[in-house]
Amino acid sequence: MSKPVILAEKPSQAKAYASAFTIKDRTKTHIEINPCEIFKDGAIITWAIGHLIELQSPSDYDEKYKRWSLSNLPIVPPNFIYKVSADKKSHYAEVAKLLKATNTIIIGTDIDREGEAIARLIINHAKADNKIIKRLWINSLEEDEIRKGFANLKDGKDTYNLFIEAQSRQMADWIIGMNFSPLYTLLLQKKGFEGSLSVGRVQTPTVYLIYQRQKEIENFVPKKFYEIEGNFIAANGSYKGKAKIKSDKKEEVQELLLKNSIGEKNEGIVKSVSKKEKRTKSPKLHALSTLQATANKNWRYSPADVLKLVQGLYEKKLVSYPRTDTQVITDSEFTYLLNNVTSLQKLAKTSFEVASTEPNKRYVDGKNVAEHYAIIPTKNIPSESTINGLTEQERNLYFEILHTTLAMFHSDYVYEETKILTGVNELEFETTGNTEKSLGWKELFKNTSQSADEDKKEDTQALPVLKNNERVLAVVKLKEGVTTSPKPYTEGQLIGMMKTCGKSVEDTEDMEILKEVEGLGTEATRSNIIEAIKRQEYIDVKKNIVHVTKKGEILCESVEGTLLASPSMTAKWELYLKKIGEGKASQQQFVKQTTSFVEKMIQDVPGKLSVESISTAIKESKEENHLCKCPVCQKGHIVEKKNNFSCNESCNFSLPKTLLKKKISVTAIKSLCEKNKTAKIKGFESKSGKKFDAILELDEQKKIKFSFN
């Protein structure tokens, strides 16, 4: 086949590529495009469905690994072997057939290490790696950008190391997960733990950081402090100020008042009034993490939902590539935005004079755009009907990106800062207030909070007009305050916590490494990690506030003091992976070091799990998870598991978590086990789709039946 085969990551991406050309034929597994200037003989576009190829599981190497056993650890295969995902074999067969038949393969998956791995693993497994391989490298799915990208393909060799980086990460994560998950689970089960633990290179230190914050809050002891506050009444109005003292010793503050002969009511004098114009520049453009943080703050969207939504906007060709950690663009993007600024203003239903037509390095810096630039609107200005066709969530995100981009062209937010120094006898009081002079870019954010990096509270005390040496009535009081505990993380703050966890590291070298790799995970993976630790029930999110569960506490108590709890270890691995991607480090050496680490931990961990707090956490977890006595054996307790509620003894009794598309509550399960029936439950759905209400009962054989009485 002389036609090149383009391998996209998913069907929607393939469809977007095809829209830039004329289509000759379309099947379930590929799209054929007609000959054109770029593809003289036409081309075939096919696609993966995420990861078609995955690493073999331990039991694929040896049957003995089907059951977890401490005697089988460590599990490290001499050579890692890949297999086709079980549910994707038929699709893979068709893709492989196309790859084998062509002379030229164009990798068109996402432009990051995971995208590279998805494509290379398929090509290698199909034994098509001897073909000519080219790489499409674009940040936008607009038709002209797609055509431009295909006309300027990279050589496949240029991005091959990204695959080696991703493969190294896969191998290391496999070694960590397949060894530490059974190691900790089996050792803790000996102590009475009833569940199983999943231990991961990135997810475990992430849970531990949340746990640390939770412990800080639990162990926080509020302390009183004392200040001196003055309420001043002048000819043109009143204002407040504070003396330069804050002490936890009440006597010290009282002594200062006595020393300056200050009673409750005094005469004060305005010693100085200084005014200074201040300016705040518009927020930086959005990276994925800042968009996730802002969307969570404004609308409580989870980071995973934001990624999914903005990916959808990208596939609709409305915004640029979303999995970016960059907050700047190149001169090329700035030019097209400047040329379209009037249309973008019209879309945002706003109008303002462009403050500058010259690129500002705060937003435009091509030297700092390695692979992806910031998330911005594309040249494809949507019509009103297109906007109306978006979901409310998509509209919110699109306009957040649009407003943040337009803010780059707007004037600064301008305010006047006024500082007043008021003297009462020999004691001085400071007062600060701001007067808004020009909203500037802030007018674009009237209905939402500003972007995450601009979220700073300003003292907005309204101040009267005052003159130097003006005499005022001063009502002075000793004010008692109490220190407040740290606040728990919101779900949106977890992304920032993962990026900046270096702040919690004392070692200077480790801190620098964490800064270089930007903390835990990558821009593309952090939301998936958060979803994983939610799914594994290590954390719980209620009303957007994150809590560590008892299971999460057991995990954290168990890994405390080890490198598994340390963001520094993960960061050092990411740094090494980055060097592999740059061709400056060895995959073989990385896997070898990971294996050595695992072997040492297998020796050390058993001795570290004798801590009293772990036994306490396991006991509390069991008590919390015991919903009620088993109605069959009367010995065991009903516990909630991943897919059902079941007896924790050898008895096989279990109840479903979902029945006819209706989730069964813990309350209903307790009632069913203790009273053999529930209250009426609304919302069951029959196979025909008909909704109905019913009471659940247990019959004599302890099987569920429906009752309509």
JSON list of C-alpha atoms in Angstrom, two decimals, residues 85-223:
[
{"chain": "A", "resi": 85, "resn": "SER", "atom": "CA", "xyz": [-6.21, -5.42, 25.80]},
{"chain": "A", "resi": 86, "resn": "ALA", "atom": "CA", "xyz": [-8.78, -8.20, 26.12]},
{"chain": "A", "resi": 87, "resn": "ASP", "atom": "CA", "xyz": [-11.79, -6.09, 25.11]},
{"chain": "A", "resi": 88, "resn": "LYS", "atom": "CA", "xyz": [-10.06, -4.46, 22.10]},
{"chain": "A", "resi": 89, "resn": "LYS", "atom": "CA", "xyz": [-8.65, -7.43, 20.18]},
{"chain": "A", "resi": 90, "resn": "SER", "atom": "CA", "xyz": [-10.88, -7.16, 17.10]},
{"chain": "A", "resi": 91, "resn": "HIS", "atom": "CA", "xyz": [-10.18, -3.45, 16.67]},
{"chain": "A", "resi": 92, "resn": "TYR", "atom": "CA", "xyz": [-6.44, -3.99, 17.15]},
{"chain": "A", "resi": 93, "resn": "ALA", "atom": "CA", "xyz": [-6.44, -6.69, 14.44]},
{"chain": "A", "resi": 94, "resn": "GLU", "atom": "CA", "xyz": [-7.86, -4.24, 11.89]},
{"chain": "A", "resi": 95, "resn": "VAL", "atom": "CA", "xyz": [-5.44, -1.48, 12.86]},
{"chain": "A", "resi": 96, "resn": "ALA", "atom": "CA", "xyz": [-2.47, -3.88, 12.73]},
{"chain": "A", "resi": 97, "resn": "LYS", "atom": "CA", "xyz": [-3.52, -5.04, 9.26]},
{"chain": "A", "resi": 98, "resn": "LEU", "atom": "CA", "xyz": [-3.44, -1.43, 7.98]},
{"chain": "A", "resi": 99, "resn": "LEU", "atom": "CA", "xyz": [-0.06, -0.71, 9.60]},
{"chain": "A", "resi": 100, "resn": "LYS", "atom": "CA", "xyz": [1.53, -3.84, 8.11]},
{"chain": "A", "resi": 101, "resn": "ALA", "atom": "CA", "xyz": [0.25, -3.04, 4.61]},
{"chain": "A", "resi": 102, "resn": "THR", "atom": "CA", "xyz": [1.67, 0.50, 4.33]},
{"chain": "A", "resi": 103, "resn": "ASN", "atom": "CA", "xyz": [5.15, 1.86, 3.73]},
{"chain": "A", "resi": 104, "resn": "THR", "atom": "CA", "xyz": [4.68, 5.00, 5.83]},
{"chain": "A", "resi": 105, "resn": "ILE", "atom": "CA", "xyz": [3.09, 5.43, 9.25]},
{"chain": "A", "resi": 106, "resn": "ILE", "atom": "CA", "xyz": [2.24, 8.89, 10.60]},
{"chain": "A", "resi": 107, "resn": "ILE", "atom": "CA", "xyz": [1.81, 9.02, 14.38]},
{"chain": "A", "resi": 108, "resn": "GLY", "atom": "CA", "xyz": [-1.07, 11.39, 15.11]},
{"chain": "A", "resi": 109, "resn": "THR", "atom": "CA", "xyz": [-1.74, 10.61, 18.77]},
{"chain": "A", "resi": 110, "resn": "ASP", "atom": "CA", "xyz": [-1.65, 13.31, 21.49]},
{"chain": "A", "resi": 111, "resn": "ILE", "atom": "CA", "xyz": [1.68, 15.14, 21.60]},
{"chain": "A", "resi": 112, "resn": "ASP", "atom": "CA", "xyz": [2.96, 13.90, 24.95]},
{"chain": "A", "resi": 113, "resn": "ARG", "atom": "CA", "xyz": [4.74, 10.84, 26.26]},
{"chain": "A", "resi": 114, "resn": "GLU", "atom": "CA", "xyz": [1.54, 8.82, 26.79]},
{"chain": "A", "resi": 115, "resn": "GLY", "atom": "CA", "xyz": [0.32, 9.61, 23.27]},
{"chain": "A", "resi": 116, "resn": "GLU", "atom": "CA", "xyz": [3.69, 8.51, 21.92]},
{"chain": "A", "resi": 117, "resn": "ALA", "atom": "CA", "xyz": [3.50, 5.27, 23.91]},
{"chain": "A", "resi": 118, "resn": "ILE", "atom": "CA", "xyz": [-0.02, 4.45, 22.71]},
{"chain": "A", "resi": 119, "resn": "ALA", "atom": "CA", "xyz": [1.12, 4.66, 19.08]},
{"chain": "A", "resi": 120, "resn": "ARG", "atom": "CA", "xyz": [4.56, 3.04, 19.40]},
{"chain": "A", "resi": 121, "resn": "LEU", "atom": "CA", "xyz": [3.25, 0.04, 21.36]},
{"chain": "A", "resi": 122, "resn": "ILE", "atom": "CA", "xyz": [0.66, -0.67, 18.64]},
{"chain": "A", "resi": 123, "resn": "ILE", "atom": "CA", "xyz": [3.28, -0.26, 15.89]},
{"chain": "A", "resi": 124, "resn": "ASN", "atom": "CA", "xyz": [5.77, -2.51, 17.71]},
{"chain": "A", "resi": 125, "resn": "HIS", "atom": "CA", "xyz": [3.18, -5.18, 18.55]},
{"chain": "A", "resi": 126, "resn": "ALA", "atom": "CA", "xyz": [2.06, -5.24, 14.90]},
{"chain": "A", "resi": 127, "resn": "LYS", "atom": "CA", "xyz": [5.75, -5.69, 13.90]},
{"chain": "A", "resi": 128, "resn": "ALA", "atom": "CA", "xyz": [5.46, -2.55, 11.75]},
{"chain": "A", "resi": 129, "resn": "ASP", "atom": "CA", "xyz": [8.36, -0.66, 13.34]},
{"chain": "A", "resi": 130, "resn": "ASN", "atom": "CA", "xyz": [10.46, -1.22, 10.20]},
{"chain": "A", "resi": 131, "resn": "LYS", "atom": "CA", "xyz": [8.28, 1.23, 8.24]},
{"chain": "A", "resi": 132, "resn": "ILE", "atom": "CA", "xyz": [9.01, 4.91, 7.58]},
{"chain": "A", "resi": 133, "resn": "ILE", "atom": "CA", "xyz": [7.64, 6.66, 10.67]},
{"chain": "A", "resi": 134, "resn": "LYS", "atom": "CA", "xyz": [6.68, 10.34, 10.76]},
{"chain": "A", "resi": 135, "resn": "ARG", "atom": "CA", "xyz": [5.19, 12.41, 13.59]},
{"chain": "A", "resi": 136, "resn": "LEU", "atom": "CA", "xyz": [2.34, 14.95, 13.47]},
{"chain": "A", "resi": 137, "resn": "TRP", "atom": "CA", "xyz": [2.96, 17.67, 16.06]},
{"chain": "A", "resi": 138, "resn": "ILE", "atom": "CA", "xyz": [0.11, 20.19, 16.41]},
{"chain": "A", "resi": 139, "resn": "ASN", "atom": "CA", "xyz": [-1.60, 22.05, 19.28]},
{"chain": "A", "resi": 140, "resn": "SER", "atom": "CA", "xyz": [-4.90, 22.71, 17.53]},
{"chain": "A", "resi": 141, "resn": "LEU", "atom": "CA", "xyz": [-7.51, 20.72, 15.62]},
{"chain": "A", "resi": 142, "resn": "GLU", "atom": "CA", "xyz": [-8.46, 23.62, 13.34]},
{"chain": "A", "resi": 143, "resn": "GLU", "atom": "CA", "xyz": [-8.44, 22.54, 9.71]},
{"chain": "A", "resi": 144, "resn": "ASP", "atom": "CA", "xyz": [-5.69, 24.93, 8.56]},
{"chain": "A", "resi": 145, "resn": "GLU", "atom": "CA", "xyz": [-3.50, 23.91, 11.53]},
{"chain": "A", "resi": 146, "resn": "ILE", "atom": "CA", "xyz": [-4.08, 20.22, 10.72]},
{"chain": "A", "resi": 147, "resn": "ARG", "atom": "CA", "xyz": [-3.09, 20.73, 7.06]},
{"chain": "A", "resi": 148, "resn": "LYS", "atom": "CA", "xyz": [-0.08, 22.81, 8.09]},
{"chain": "A", "resi": 149, "resn": "GLY", "atom": "CA", "xyz": [0.97, 20.07, 10.54]},
{"chain": "A", "resi": 150, "resn": "PHE", "atom": "CA", "xyz": [0.71, 17.28, 7.96]},
{"chain": "A", "resi": 151, "resn": "ALA", "atom": "CA", "xyz": [2.72, 19.39, 5.50]},
{"chain": "A", "resi": 152, "resn": "ASN", "atom": "CA", "xyz": [5.49, 19.79, 8.12]},
{"chain": "A", "resi": 153, "resn": "LEU", "atom": "CA", "xyz": [5.81, 16.39, 9.78]},
{"chain": "A", "resi": 154, "resn": "LYS", "atom": "CA", "xyz": [8.62, 15.59, 12.23]},
{"chain": "A", "resi": 155, "resn": "ASP", "atom": "CA", "xyz": [10.84, 12.58, 11.70]},
{"chain": "A", "resi": 156, "resn": "GLY", "atom": "CA", "xyz": [9.69, 9.73, 13.95]},
{"chain": "A", "resi": 157, "resn": "LYS", "atom": "CA", "xyz": [13.18, 9.52, 15.45]},
{"chain": "A", "resi": 158, "resn": "ASP", "atom": "CA", "xyz": [12.74, 13.01, 16.94]},
{"chain": "A", "resi": 159, "resn": "THR", "atom": "CA", "xyz": [10.06, 11.84, 19.39]},
{"chain": "A", "resi": 160, "resn": "TYR", "atom": "CA", "xyz": [11.08, 8.20, 19.92]},
{"chain": "A", "resi": 161, "resn": "ASN", "atom": "CA", "xyz": [12.65, 8.94, 23.32]},
{"chain": "A", "resi": 162, "resn": "LEU", "atom": "CA", "xyz": [9.25, 10.15, 24.57]},
{"chain": "A", "resi": 163, "resn": "PHE", "atom": "CA", "xyz": [8.08, 6.56, 24.07]},
{"chain": "A", "resi": 164, "resn": "ILE", "atom": "CA", "xyz": [11.07, 5.20, 25.99]},
{"chain": "A", "resi": 165, "resn": "GLU", "atom": "CA", "xyz": [10.25, 7.68, 28.79]},
{"chain": "A", "resi": 166, "resn": "ALA", "atom": "CA", "xyz": [6.60, 6.55, 28.91]},
{"chain": "A", "resi": 167, "resn": "GLN", "atom": "CA", "xyz": [7.58, 2.88, 28.73]},
{"chain": "A", "resi": 168, "resn": "SER", "atom": "CA", "xyz": [10.05, 3.36, 31.61]},
{"chain": "A", "resi": 169, "resn": "ARG", "atom": "CA", "xyz": [7.29, 4.95, 33.66]},
{"chain": "A", "resi": 170, "resn": "GLN", "atom": "CA", "xyz": [4.97, 2.01, 32.87]},
{"chain": "A", "resi": 171, "resn": "MET", "atom": "CA", "xyz": [7.57, -0.54, 33.91]},
{"chain": "A", "resi": 172, "resn": "ALA", "atom": "CA", "xyz": [8.48, 1.23, 37.16]},
{"chain": "A", "resi": 173, "resn": "ASP", "atom": "CA", "xyz": [4.82, 1.72, 38.10]},
{"chain": "A", "resi": 174, "resn": "TRP", "atom": "CA", "xyz": [4.17, -1.97, 37.34]},
{"chain": "A", "resi": 175, "resn": "ILE", "atom": "CA", "xyz": [7.04, -3.07, 39.62]},
{"chain": "A", "resi": 176, "resn": "ILE", "atom": "CA", "xyz": [5.88, -0.75, 42.42]},
{"chain": "A", "resi": 177, "resn": "GLY", "atom": "CA", "xyz": [2.20, -1.70, 42.18]},
{"chain": "A", "resi": 178, "resn": "MET", "atom": "CA", "xyz": [2.59, -5.43, 41.66]},
{"chain": "A", "resi": 179, "resn": "ASN", "atom": "CA", "xyz": [4.91, -5.77, 44.66]},
{"chain": "A", "resi": 180, "resn": "PHE", "atom": "CA", "xyz": [3.84, -3.19, 47.23]},
{"chain": "A", "resi": 181, "resn": "SER", "atom": "CA", "xyz": [0.08, -3.74, 46.85]},
{"chain": "A", "resi": 182, "resn": "PRO", "atom": "CA", "xyz": [0.30, -7.43, 47.88]},
{"chain": "A", "resi": 183, "resn": "LEU", "atom": "CA", "xyz": [3.11, -6.72, 50.37]},
{"chain": "A", "resi": 184, "resn": "TYR", "atom": "CA", "xyz": [1.15, -4.17, 52.41]},
{"chain": "A", "resi": 185, "resn": "THR", "atom": "CA", "xyz": [-2.21, -5.88, 51.96]},
{"chain": "A", "resi": 186, "resn": "LEU", "atom": "CA", "xyz": [-1.04, -9.30, 53.14]},
{"chain": "A", "resi": 187, "resn": "LEU", "atom": "CA", "xyz": [0.98, -7.95, 56.08]},
{"chain": "A", "resi": 188, "resn": "LEU", "atom": "CA", "xyz": [-1.93, -5.78, 57.25]},
{"chain": "A", "resi": 189, "resn": "GLN", "atom": "CA", "xyz": [-4.45, -8.59, 56.81]},
{"chain": "A", "resi": 190, "resn": "LYS", "atom": "CA", "xyz": [-2.40, -10.53, 59.35]},
{"chain": "A", "resi": 191, "resn": "LYS", "atom": "CA", "xyz": [-3.20, -7.68, 61.74]},
{"chain": "A", "resi": 192, "resn": "GLY", "atom": "CA", "xyz": [-6.94, -7.88, 61.05]},
{"chain": "A", "resi": 193, "resn": "PHE", "atom": "CA", "xyz": [-7.32, -5.54, 58.06]},
{"chain": "A", "resi": 194, "resn": "GLU", "atom": "CA", "xyz": [-10.27, -6.72, 55.98]},
{"chain": "A", "resi": 195, "resn": "GLY", "atom": "CA", "xyz": [-9.66, -4.94, 52.70]},
{"chain": "A", "resi": 196, "resn": "SER", "atom": "CA", "xyz": [-6.88, -4.64, 50.16]},
{"chain": "A", "resi": 197, "resn": "LEU", "atom": "CA", "xyz": [-4.55, -1.74, 49.41]},
{"chain": "A", "resi": 198, "resn": "SER", "atom": "CA", "xyz": [-3.36, -0.35, 46.10]},
{"chain": "A", "resi": 199, "resn": "VAL", "atom": "CA", "xyz": [0.07, 1.26, 46.48]},
{"chain": "A", "resi": 200, "resn": "GLY", "atom": "CA", "xyz": [1.40, 3.51, 43.73]},
{"chain": "A", "resi": 201, "resn": "ARG", "atom": "CA", "xyz": [4.40, 5.67, 42.97]},
{"chain": "A", "resi": 202, "resn": "VAL", "atom": "CA", "xyz": [2.38, 8.90, 42.65]},
{"chain": "A", "resi": 203, "resn": "GLN", "atom": "CA", "xyz": [-0.98, 8.14, 44.27]},
{"chain": "A", "resi": 204, "resn": "THR", "atom": "CA", "xyz": [0.47, 7.08, 47.64]},
{"chain": "A", "resi": 205, "resn": "PRO", "atom": "CA", "xyz": [2.46, 10.29, 48.36]},
{"chain": "A", "resi": 206, "resn": "THR", "atom": "CA", "xyz": [-0.57, 12.25, 47.13]},
{"chain": "A", "resi": 207, "resn": "VAL", "atom": "CA", "xyz": [-2.81, 10.59, 49.74]},
{"chain": "A", "resi": 208, "resn": "TYR", "atom": "CA", "xyz": [-0.09, 11.12, 52.35]},
{"chain": "A", "resi": 209, "resn": "LEU", "atom": "CA", "xyz": [0.05, 14.89, 51.70]},
{"chain": "A", "resi": 210, "resn": "ILE", "atom": "CA", "xyz": [-3.73, 15.12, 52.22]},
{"chain": "A", "resi": 211, "resn": "TYR", "atom": "CA", "xyz": [-3.37, 13.00, 55.37]},
{"chain": "A", "resi": 212, "resn": "GLN", "atom": "CA", "xyz": [-0.66, 15.36, 56.68]},
{"chain": "A", "resi": 213, "resn": "ARG", "atom": "CA", "xyz": [-3.00, 18.35, 56.30]},
{"chain": "A", "resi": 214, "resn": "GLN", "atom": "CA", "xyz": [-5.80, 16.43, 58.03]},
{"chain": "A", "resi": 215, "resn": "LYS", "atom": "CA", "xyz": [-3.49, 15.60, 60.96]},
{"chain": "A", "resi": 216, "resn": "GLU", "atom": "CA", "xyz": [-2.39, 19.24, 61.20]},
{"chain": "A", "resi": 217, "resn": "ILE", "atom": "CA", "xyz": [-6.05, 20.24, 61.54]},
{"chain": "A", "resi": 218, "resn": "GLU", "atom": "CA", "xyz": [-6.82, 17.48, 64.09]},
{"chain": "A", "resi": 219, "resn": "ASN", "atom": "CA", "xyz": [-3.77, 18.29, 66.21]},
{"chain": "A", "resi": 220, "resn": "PHE", "atom": "CA", "xyz": [-4.13, 22.05, 65.97]},
{"chain": "A", "resi": 221, "resn": "VAL", "atom": "CA", "xyz": [-4.35, 23.84, 69.32]},
{"chain": "A", "resi": 222, "resn": "PRO", "atom": "CA", "xyz": [-5.83, 27.36, 69.03]},
{"chain": "A", "resi": 223, "resn": "LYS", "atom": "CA", "xyz": [-3.87, 30.08, 70.77]}
]
